[in-house]
Amino acid sequence: MAYNEEYGRYVSIVEETLTALLPEGGDVCPQDGSIPQHLRESMRYSLLAGGKRVRPVLLLAAGEMLGVDTAEACVPAAAIEMIHTYSLIHDDLPGMDDDDYRRGRLTNHKVYGVGHAILAGDALLNYAYECLLQHALSYPKNLEGHIRAVQIIANRAGVRGMIAGQSLDLLSEHMEPDADRLAYIHAHKTADLLTAPLLAAGCLAKADAEKMAALARFGSCMGLAFQIDDDLLDVEGDAQLLGKQTGMDQARGKMTWPSLVGVEAAREKSHTLWLQAEEAIGCFGEDAWFLRAFASALATRKK
Ligand code: GRG
């Protein structure tokens, strides 16, 4: 199957699953245990606002490569997108990056106010784990695989993962660029949440240690390259295409690859990392064709 068709198929599965898990509706003050209407709307506003769906597509594609049924993988995939969306909502808040635009529309707090944007993020994070655990219970024969997947997601998104990276990122504003510190920020703020879906797919498939290591290396190289590209897009990208303002990293005194080594060297570093990512999944042979094509497409992304 052609790459674009396959990517479209995965994205459709993600959109359908997200919509099914968080349908429109709800009362202001529901008596039936459902999510109150305003909270639900603020969650849906950011979750269903497009986005490339990189993390859930990685989970579905790695899962299929390893023989996991889509019906089994789609909820974990959607849950990772909820966690990613919560992180974007919180990252855009005035106390963090204070951004007005995200995914081509006003940021959550600009529409619902800061208080509700905090709640929408909190709600997506909690709901992600509720969906993951509920779904795990439907697979009693692979309960261990599901629990291991949830554990990896919690670890990579949490206090040693994305949140740790974000914490150091905040602490590093207006500091002299430092290679070790920047490597830590990128590995955790960005690469961890790109590695999590790959390893979660591996858990569902009961993949052996060699395959898990290959997936971890793929995720880590891809994640670092993805973040360097993100830094470069902030310097030289098109705000219209990106759906958010550019030039913000420099304005905020953020520590980035271009600020550490310059634009040209950052581009070279990203190129090398993308090649290393592709090499990392060599052990899967032709079965990894989609992951390879996906990495190539991301390596030339404009948004
Ligand atoms: C608030 C705990 C917490 C963490 C925030 C995600 C994040 C960490 C910060 C957002 C800013 C940023 C540059 C993060 C690095 C990861 C990244 C490039 C996110 C954007 O992901 P895409 O490009 O976005 O996949 P879409 O909108 O396509 O889903």
mmCIF file of C-alpha atoms and ligand atoms in Angstrom:
data_model
loop_
_atom_site.group_PDB
_atom_site.id
_atom_site.type_symbol
_atom_site.label_atom_id
_atom_site.label_comp_id
_atom_site.label_asym_id
_atom_site.label_seq_id
_atom_site.Cartn_x
_atom_site.Cartn_y
_atom_site.Cartn_z
ATOM 1 C CA MET A 1 0.000 0.000 0.000
ATOM 2 C CA ALA A 2 1.201 3.539 -0.768
ATOM 3 C CA TYR A 3 2.557 5.548 2.147
ATOM 4 C CA ASN A 4 0.010 8.405 2.005
ATOM 5 C CA GLU A 5 -2.897 5.991 1.897
ATOM 6 C CA GLU A 6 -1.566 4.063 4.871
ATOM 7 C CA TYR A 7 -0.909 7.251 6.867
ATOM 8 C CA GLY A 8 -4.472 8.411 6.070
ATOM 9 C CA ARG A 9 -5.826 5.066 7.247
ATOM 10 C CA TYR A 10 -4.014 5.355 10.583
ATOM 11 C CA VAL A 11 -5.139 8.969 11.069
ATOM 12 C CA SER A 12 -8.770 7.965 10.379
ATOM 13 C CA ILE A 13 -8.533 5.263 13.045
ATOM 14 C CA VAL A 14 -7.139 7.825 15.500
ATOM 15 C CA GLU A 15 -9.868 10.421 14.738
ATOM 16 C CA GLU A 16 -12.630 7.810 14.990
ATOM 17 C CA THR A 17 -11.316 6.485 18.290
ATOM 18 C CA LEU A 18 -10.890 9.955 19.797
ATOM 19 C CA THR A 19 -14.397 10.968 18.740
ATOM 20 C CA ALA A 20 -15.852 7.743 20.114
ATOM 21 C CA LEU A 21 -14.078 8.212 23.452
ATOM 22 C CA LEU A 22 -15.090 11.866 23.708
ATOM 23 C CA PRO A 23 -18.332 12.425 21.766
ATOM 24 C CA GLU A 24 -20.162 15.728 21.601
ATOM 25 C CA GLY A 25 -22.964 16.441 24.059
ATOM 26 C CA GLY A 26 -23.354 16.247 27.797
ATOM 27 C CA ASP A 27 -25.413 18.353 30.158
ATOM 28 C CA VAL A 28 -24.216 21.378 32.080
ATOM 29 C CA CYS A 29 -24.841 19.449 35.260
ATOM 30 C CA PRO A 30 -25.147 15.804 34.172
ATOM 31 C CA GLN A 31 -26.999 13.354 36.378
ATOM 32 C CA ASP A 32 -25.825 10.263 34.452
ATOM 33 C CA GLY A 33 -22.114 10.278 35.321
ATOM 34 C CA SER A 34 -21.032 11.745 31.968
ATOM 35 C CA ILE A 35 -18.522 14.567 31.451
ATOM 36 C CA PRO A 36 -20.078 18.033 32.004
ATOM 37 C CA GLN A 37 -20.704 19.909 28.767
ATOM 38 C CA HIS A 38 -18.308 22.847 29.227
ATOM 39 C CA LEU A 39 -15.404 20.669 30.341
ATOM 40 C CA ARG A 40 -16.075 18.256 27.490
ATOM 41 C CA GLU A 41 -16.130 21.112 24.954
ATOM 42 C CA SER A 42 -12.826 22.523 26.181
ATOM 43 C CA MET A 43 -11.242 19.050 25.959
ATOM 44 C CA ARG A 44 -12.627 18.461 22.460
ATOM 45 C CA TYR A 45 -11.572 21.946 21.304
ATOM 46 C CA SER A 46 -7.865 21.085 21.507
ATOM 47 C CA LEU A 47 -8.029 17.319 21.052
ATOM 48 C CA LEU A 48 -9.985 17.420 17.800
ATOM 49 C CA ALA A 49 -8.148 20.411 16.332
ATOM 50 C CA GLY A 50 -6.119 18.459 13.804
ATOM 51 C CA GLY A 51 -2.453 17.928 14.544
ATOM 52 C CA LYS A 52 -0.271 15.422 12.765
ATOM 53 C CA ARG A 53 -1.192 12.572 15.140
ATOM 54 C CA VAL A 54 2.450 11.461 15.098
ATOM 55 C CA ARG A 55 2.397 9.580 18.412
ATOM 56 C CA PRO A 56 -0.779 7.533 17.876
ATOM 57 C CA VAL A 57 0.236 6.731 14.299
ATOM 58 C CA LEU A 58 3.551 5.424 15.647
ATOM 59 C CA LEU A 59 1.709 3.166 18.076
ATOM 60 C CA LEU A 60 -0.677 1.798 15.438
ATOM 61 C CA ALA A 61 2.076 1.280 12.860
ATOM 62 C CA ALA A 62 4.546 -0.343 15.262
ATOM 63 C CA GLY A 63 1.685 -2.450 16.608
ATOM 64 C CA GLU A 64 0.692 -3.693 13.155
ATOM 65 C CA MET A 65 4.324 -4.390 12.302
ATOM 66 C CA LEU A 66 4.530 -6.600 15.399
ATOM 67 C CA GLY A 67 1.178 -8.313 14.820
ATOM 68 C CA VAL A 68 -1.084 -6.386 17.234
ATOM 69 C CA ASP A 69 -4.700 -6.077 16.180
ATOM 70 C CA THR A 70 -5.809 -2.478 15.481
ATOM 71 C CA ALA A 71 -8.836 -2.881 17.751
ATOM 72 C CA GLU A 72 -6.441 -3.648 20.602
ATOM 73 C CA ALA A 73 -4.018 -0.799 19.814
ATOM 74 C CA CYS A 74 -6.432 2.034 18.970
ATOM 75 C CA VAL A 75 -7.325 3.061 22.535
ATOM 76 C CA PRO A 76 -3.692 3.185 23.759
ATOM 77 C CA ALA A 77 -2.924 5.224 20.598
ATOM 78 C CA ALA A 78 -5.754 7.669 21.341
ATOM 79 C CA ALA A 79 -4.724 7.909 24.997
ATOM 80 C CA ILE A 80 -1.196 8.993 24.019
ATOM 81 C CA GLU A 81 -2.683 11.723 21.827
ATOM 82 C CA MET A 82 -4.754 12.893 24.831
ATOM 83 C CA ILE A 83 -1.581 13.091 26.936
ATOM 84 C CA HIS A 84 0.233 14.952 24.159
ATOM 85 C CA THR A 85 -2.694 17.394 23.812
ATOM 86 C CA TYR A 86 -2.782 18.052 27.558
ATOM 87 C CA SER A 87 0.928 18.901 27.413
ATOM 88 C CA LEU A 88 0.347 21.354 24.553
ATOM 89 C CA ILE A 89 -2.547 23.072 26.387
ATOM 90 C CA HIS A 90 -0.444 23.494 29.526
ATOM 91 C CA ASP A 91 2.660 24.502 27.576
ATOM 92 C CA ASP A 92 0.681 27.342 25.946
ATOM 93 C CA LEU A 93 -0.499 28.797 29.292
ATOM 94 C CA PRO A 94 0.685 32.247 30.427
ATOM 95 C CA GLY A 95 2.780 30.647 33.185
ATOM 96 C CA MET A 96 4.679 28.613 30.583
ATOM 97 C CA ASP A 97 5.102 29.705 26.961
ATOM 98 C CA ASP A 98 2.113 32.060 26.854
ATOM 99 C CA ASP A 99 1.147 31.323 23.249
ATOM 100 C CA ASP A 100 -1.924 32.603 21.423
ATOM 101 C CA TYR A 101 -2.088 30.086 18.583
ATOM 102 C CA ARG A 102 -1.781 26.318 18.343
ATOM 103 C CA ARG A 103 -2.810 23.951 15.560
ATOM 104 C CA GLY A 104 -4.018 26.918 13.533
ATOM 105 C CA ARG A 105 -6.500 28.201 16.094
ATOM 106 C CA LEU A 106 -6.539 30.212 19.300
ATOM 107 C CA THR A 107 -4.980 28.387 22.230
ATOM 108 C CA ASN A 108 -7.276 26.753 24.768
ATOM 109 C CA HIS A 109 -6.851 29.432 27.438
ATOM 110 C CA LYS A 110 -7.617 32.193 24.932
ATOM 111 C CA VAL A 111 -11.011 30.601 24.330
ATOM 112 C CA TYR A 112 -11.937 29.041 27.689
ATOM 113 C CA GLY A 113 -9.811 31.103 30.086
ATOM 114 C CA VAL A 114 -6.752 30.012 32.070
ATOM 115 C CA GLY A 115 -8.696 28.157 34.757
ATOM 116 C CA HIS A 116 -10.564 25.991 32.314
ATOM 117 C CA ALA A 117 -7.501 25.416 30.136
ATOM 118 C CA ILE A 118 -5.721 24.007 33.206
ATOM 119 C CA LEU A 119 -8.745 21.790 33.832
ATOM 120 C CA ALA A 120 -9.011 20.714 30.182
ATOM 121 C CA GLY A 121 -5.356 19.593 30.341
ATOM 122 C CA ASP A 122 -5.837 17.847 33.683
ATOM 123 C CA ALA A 123 -8.994 16.220 32.346
ATOM 124 C CA LEU A 124 -7.291 14.877 29.203
ATOM 125 C CA LEU A 125 -4.417 13.482 31.250
ATOM 126 C CA ASN A 126 -6.695 11.700 33.717
ATOM 127 C CA TYR A 127 -9.118 10.529 31.064
ATOM 128 C CA ALA A 128 -6.223 9.045 29.082
ATOM 129 C CA TYR A 129 -5.335 6.739 31.976
ATOM 130 C CA GLU A 130 -8.989 5.925 32.664
ATOM 131 C CA CYS A 131 -9.392 4.859 29.014
ATOM 132 C CA LEU A 132 -6.125 2.893 29.070
ATOM 133 C CA LEU A 133 -7.066 0.939 32.192
ATOM 134 C CA GLN A 134 -10.678 0.363 31.136
ATOM 135 C CA HIS A 135 -9.437 -0.943 27.784
ATOM 136 C CA ALA A 136 -6.843 -3.185 29.476
ATOM 137 C CA LEU A 137 -9.656 -4.939 31.340
ATOM 138 C CA SER A 138 -11.164 -5.969 27.992
ATOM 139 C CA TYR A 139 -8.036 -7.983 27.223
ATOM 140 C CA PRO A 140 -7.705 -10.422 30.136
ATOM 141 C CA LYS A 141 -5.443 -12.715 28.075
ATOM 142 C CA ASN A 142 -2.992 -9.865 27.476
ATOM 143 C CA LEU A 143 -3.503 -7.961 30.722
ATOM 144 C CA GLU A 144 0.225 -7.974 31.455
ATOM 145 C CA GLY A 145 0.995 -6.516 28.019
ATOM 146 C CA HIS A 146 -1.502 -3.708 28.606
ATOM 147 C CA ILE A 147 -0.301 -2.957 32.136
ATOM 148 C CA ARG A 148 3.302 -2.835 30.910
ATOM 149 C CA ALA A 149 2.228 -0.451 28.132
ATOM 150 C CA VAL A 150 0.474 1.832 30.647
ATOM 151 C CA GLN A 151 3.540 1.737 32.899
ATOM 152 C CA ILE A 152 5.805 2.807 30.029
ATOM 153 C CA ILE A 153 3.461 5.604 28.995
ATOM 154 C CA ALA A 154 3.254 6.888 32.593
ATOM 155 C CA ASN A 155 7.025 6.695 32.928
ATOM 156 C CA ARG A 156 7.818 8.489 29.669
ATOM 157 C CA ALA A 157 5.142 11.167 30.164
ATOM 158 C CA GLY A 158 5.866 11.676 33.830
ATOM 159 C CA VAL A 159 8.345 12.838 36.428
ATOM 160 C CA ARG A 160 11.386 11.222 34.811
ATOM 161 C CA GLY A 161 10.119 11.874 31.293
ATOM 162 C CA MET A 162 8.278 14.688 29.555
ATOM 163 C CA ILE A 163 7.513 16.648 32.725
ATOM 164 C CA ALA A 164 11.164 16.399 33.832
ATOM 165 C CA GLY A 165 12.269 17.749 30.446
ATOM 166 C CA GLN A 166 9.727 20.556 30.565
ATOM 167 C CA SER A 167 10.856 21.474 34.069
ATOM 168 C CA LEU A 168 14.494 21.816 33.002
ATOM 169 C CA ASP A 169 13.386 23.681 29.871
ATOM 170 C CA LEU A 170 11.637 26.291 32.020
ATOM 171 C CA LEU A 171 14.616 26.547 34.373
ATOM 172 C CA SER A 172 17.003 27.031 31.439
ATOM 173 C CA GLU A 173 15.410 30.121 29.905
ATOM 174 C CA HIS A 174 17.941 32.981 29.469
ATOM 175 C CA MET A 175 20.860 30.701 30.410
ATOM 176 C CA GLU A 176 24.014 30.207 28.331
ATOM 177 C CA PRO A 177 23.357 27.218 25.990
ATOM 178 C CA ASP A 178 24.842 24.031 27.422
ATOM 179 C CA ALA A 179 25.065 20.798 25.398
ATOM 180 C CA ASP A 180 24.395 18.332 28.255
ATOM 181 C CA ARG A 181 21.468 20.301 29.590
ATOM 182 C CA LEU A 182 19.977 20.697 26.130
ATOM 183 C CA ALA A 183 20.385 16.977 25.399
ATOM 184 C CA TYR A 184 18.501 16.197 28.627
ATOM 185 C CA ILE A 185 15.693 18.643 27.776
ATOM 186 C CA HIS A 186 15.218 17.236 24.272
ATOM 187 C CA ALA A 187 15.495 13.596 25.332
ATOM 188 C CA HIS A 188 12.758 14.032 27.907
ATOM 189 C CA LYS A 189 10.536 16.904 26.806
ATOM 190 C CA THR A 190 10.198 15.523 23.279
ATOM 191 C CA ALA A 191 11.817 12.146 22.599
ATOM 192 C CA ASP A 192 10.205 10.352 25.535
ATOM 193 C CA LEU A 193 6.673 10.902 24.249
ATOM 194 C CA LEU A 194 7.707 9.728 20.776
ATOM 195 C CA THR A 195 9.369 6.609 22.176
ATOM 196 C CA ALA A 196 6.444 5.741 24.465
ATOM 197 C CA PRO A 197 4.026 4.681 21.687
ATOM 198 C CA LEU A 198 6.678 2.463 20.078
ATOM 199 C CA LEU A 199 7.489 0.703 23.340
ATOM 200 C CA ALA A 200 3.808 0.486 24.267
ATOM 201 C CA ALA A 201 3.200 -1.306 20.953
ATOM 202 C CA GLY A 202 6.121 -3.604 21.812
ATOM 203 C CA CYS A 203 4.525 -4.403 25.180
ATOM 204 C CA LEU A 204 1.162 -5.236 23.597
ATOM 205 C CA ALA A 205 3.006 -7.544 21.172
ATOM 206 C CA LYS A 206 5.198 -9.077 23.903
ATOM 207 C CA ALA A 207 8.232 -8.123 21.796
ATOM 208 C CA ASP A 208 11.616 -9.506 22.878
ATOM 209 C CA ALA A 209 14.420 -7.393 24.384
ATOM 210 C CA GLU A 210 16.228 -6.941 21.056
ATOM 211 C CA LYS A 211 13.117 -5.549 19.363
ATOM 212 C CA MET A 212 12.348 -3.302 22.332
ATOM 213 C CA ALA A 213 15.891 -1.909 22.203
ATOM 214 C CA ALA A 214 15.586 -1.229 18.467
ATOM 215 C CA LEU A 215 12.266 0.579 18.996
ATOM 216 C CA ALA A 216 13.728 2.598 21.868
ATOM 217 C CA ARG A 217 16.691 3.687 19.742
ATOM 218 C CA PHE A 218 14.416 4.563 16.821
ATOM 219 C CA GLY A 219 12.225 6.675 19.131
ATOM 220 C CA SER A 220 15.140 8.396 20.771
ATOM 221 C CA CYS A 221 16.927 9.369 17.499
ATOM 222 C CA MET A 222 13.646 10.391 15.904
ATOM 223 C CA GLY A 223 12.632 12.405 18.959
ATOM 224 C CA LEU A 224 15.892 14.351 19.084
ATOM 225 C CA ALA A 225 15.762 15.045 15.341
ATOM 226 C CA PHE A 226 12.096 16.050 15.632
ATOM 227 C CA GLN A 227 12.909 18.591 18.344
ATOM 228 C CA ILE A 228 15.880 20.047 16.449
ATOM 229 C CA ASP A 229 13.583 20.434 13.414
ATOM 230 C CA ASP A 230 11.007 22.082 15.683
ATOM 231 C CA ASP A 231 13.669 24.558 16.824
ATOM 232 C CA LEU A 232 14.662 25.181 13.194
ATOM 233 C CA LEU A 233 11.032 25.684 12.143
ATOM 234 C CA ASP A 234 10.721 28.289 14.890
ATOM 235 C CA VAL A 235 13.635 30.158 13.274
ATOM 236 C CA GLU A 236 12.866 29.723 9.582
ATOM 237 C CA GLY A 237 9.418 28.110 9.297
ATOM 238 C CA ASP A 238 6.139 29.543 7.959
ATOM 239 C CA ALA A 239 3.802 30.602 10.788
ATOM 240 C CA GLN A 240 0.758 30.091 8.559
ATOM 241 C CA LEU A 241 1.713 26.493 7.799
ATOM 242 C CA LEU A 242 2.789 25.796 11.384
ATOM 243 C CA GLY A 243 -0.455 27.175 12.803
ATOM 244 C CA LYS A 244 1.470 29.020 15.530
ATOM 245 C CA GLN A 245 3.751 32.036 15.896
ATOM 246 C CA THR A 246 7.439 31.692 14.965
ATOM 247 C CA GLY A 247 10.491 33.390 16.468
ATOM 248 C CA MET A 248 9.198 32.688 19.948
ATOM 249 C CA ASP A 249 12.205 30.664 21.164
ATOM 250 C CA GLN A 250 14.596 33.560 20.711
ATOM 251 C CA ALA A 251 12.077 36.031 22.146
ATOM 252 C CA ARG A 252 11.832 33.889 25.286
ATOM 253 C CA GLY A 253 15.541 33.174 25.573
ATOM 254 C CA LYS A 254 14.959 29.417 25.097
ATOM 255 C CA MET A 255 17.882 27.038 24.968
ATOM 256 C CA THR A 256 17.718 25.408 21.503
ATOM 257 C CA TRP A 257 20.006 23.620 19.044
ATOM 258 C CA PRO A 258 20.269 26.639 16.740
ATOM 259 C CA SER A 259 21.174 28.805 19.761
ATOM 260 C CA LEU A 260 23.834 26.274 20.807
ATOM 261 C CA VAL A 261 25.538 25.500 17.487
ATOM 262 C CA GLY A 262 23.907 27.713 14.832
ATOM 263 C CA VAL A 263 21.335 26.912 12.155
ATOM 264 C CA GLU A 264 23.606 25.089 9.718
ATOM 265 C CA ALA A 265 25.130 22.726 12.303
ATOM 266 C CA ALA A 266 21.659 22.098 13.761
ATOM 267 C CA ARG A 267 20.455 21.062 10.303
ATOM 268 C CA GLU A 268 23.378 18.644 9.939
ATOM 269 C CA LYS A 269 22.774 17.171 13.377
ATOM 270 C CA SER A 270 19.122 16.591 12.560
ATOM 271 C CA HIS A 271 20.035 14.916 9.247
ATOM 272 C CA THR A 272 22.434 12.526 11.006
ATOM 273 C CA LEU A 273 19.843 11.655 13.648
ATOM 274 C CA TRP A 274 17.181 10.873 11.033
ATOM 275 C CA LEU A 275 19.629 8.484 9.331
ATOM 276 C CA GLN A 276 20.416 6.852 12.688
ATOM 277 C CA ALA A 277 16.691 6.480 13.366
ATOM 278 C CA GLU A 278 16.193 4.620 10.109
ATOM 279 C CA GLU A 279 19.209 2.397 10.795
ATOM 280 C CA ALA A 280 17.863 1.545 14.230
ATOM 281 C CA ILE A 281 14.912 -0.372 12.784
ATOM 282 C CA GLY A 282 16.986 -2.261 10.214
ATOM 283 C CA CYS A 283 16.376 -5.475 12.178
ATOM 284 C CA PHE A 284 12.681 -5.417 11.215
ATOM 285 C CA GLY A 285 13.527 -5.490 7.484
ATOM 286 C CA GLU A 286 10.676 -4.830 5.060
ATOM 287 C CA ASP A 287 8.113 -5.051 7.877
ATOM 288 C CA ALA A 288 9.289 -1.608 8.999
ATOM 289 C CA TRP A 289 8.630 0.048 5.622
ATOM 290 C CA PHE A 290 5.934 2.340 7.013
ATOM 291 C CA LEU A 291 8.000 3.452 10.015
ATOM 292 C CA ARG A 292 10.892 4.237 7.661
ATOM 293 C CA ALA A 293 8.637 6.179 5.281
ATOM 294 C CA PHE A 294 7.059 7.986 8.223
ATOM 295 C CA ALA A 295 10.489 9.029 9.498
ATOM 296 C CA SER A 296 11.437 10.264 6.001
ATOM 297 C CA ALA A 297 8.223 12.289 5.788
ATOM 298 C CA LEU A 298 8.795 13.824 9.234
ATOM 299 C CA ALA A 299 12.393 14.661 8.327
ATOM 300 C CA THR A 300 11.149 17.067 5.629
ATOM 301 C CA ARG A 301 8.094 18.391 7.481
ATOM 302 C CA LYS A 302 7.135 22.039 7.188
ATOM 303 C CA LYS A 303 4.669 21.962 10.129
HETATM 304 C C1 GRG B 1 3.417 21.039 29.962
HETATM 305 C C2 GRG B 1 4.187 18.855 31.006
HETATM 306 C C3 GRG B 1 4.214 19.792 29.903
HETATM 307 C C4 GRG B 1 4.980 19.481 28.847
HETATM 308 C C5 GRG B 1 5.031 20.272 27.646
HETATM 309 C C6 GRG B 1 4.792 19.237 24.494
HETATM 310 C C7 GRG B 1 5.565 20.145 25.356
HETATM 311 C C8 GRG B 1 5.981 19.674 26.685
HETATM 312 C C9 GRG B 1 5.814 21.394 24.972
HETATM 313 C C10 GRG B 1 5.316 21.976 23.698
HETATM 314 C C11 GRG B 1 6.389 22.726 23.013
HETATM 315 C C12 GRG B 1 7.356 21.825 22.329
HETATM 316 C C13 GRG B 1 8.225 22.446 21.309
HETATM 317 C C14 GRG B 1 7.436 20.574 22.657
HETATM 318 C C15 GRG B 1 8.302 19.595 22.058
HETATM 319 C C16 GRG B 1 7.482 18.546 21.447
HETATM 320 C C17 GRG B 1 6.819 19.057 20.236
HETATM 321 C C18 GRG B 1 7.635 19.398 19.065
HETATM 322 C C19 GRG B 1 5.520 19.171 20.265
HETATM 323 C C20 GRG B 1 4.693 19.479 19.100
HETATM 324 O O1 GRG B 1 4.299 18.226 18.600
HETATM 325 P P1 GRG B 1 3.713 18.033 17.158
HETATM 326 O O2 GRG B 1 4.580 18.741 16.154
HETATM 327 O O3 GRG B 1 2.333 18.817 17.262
HETATM 328 O O4 GRG B 1 3.504 16.579 16.949
HETATM 329 P P2 GRG B 1 0.917 18.460 16.623
HETATM 330 O O5 GRG B 1 0.098 19.707 16.812
HETATM 331 O O6 GRG B 1 1.125 18.102 15.170
HETATM 332 O O7 GRG B 1 0.375 17.301 17.414
#
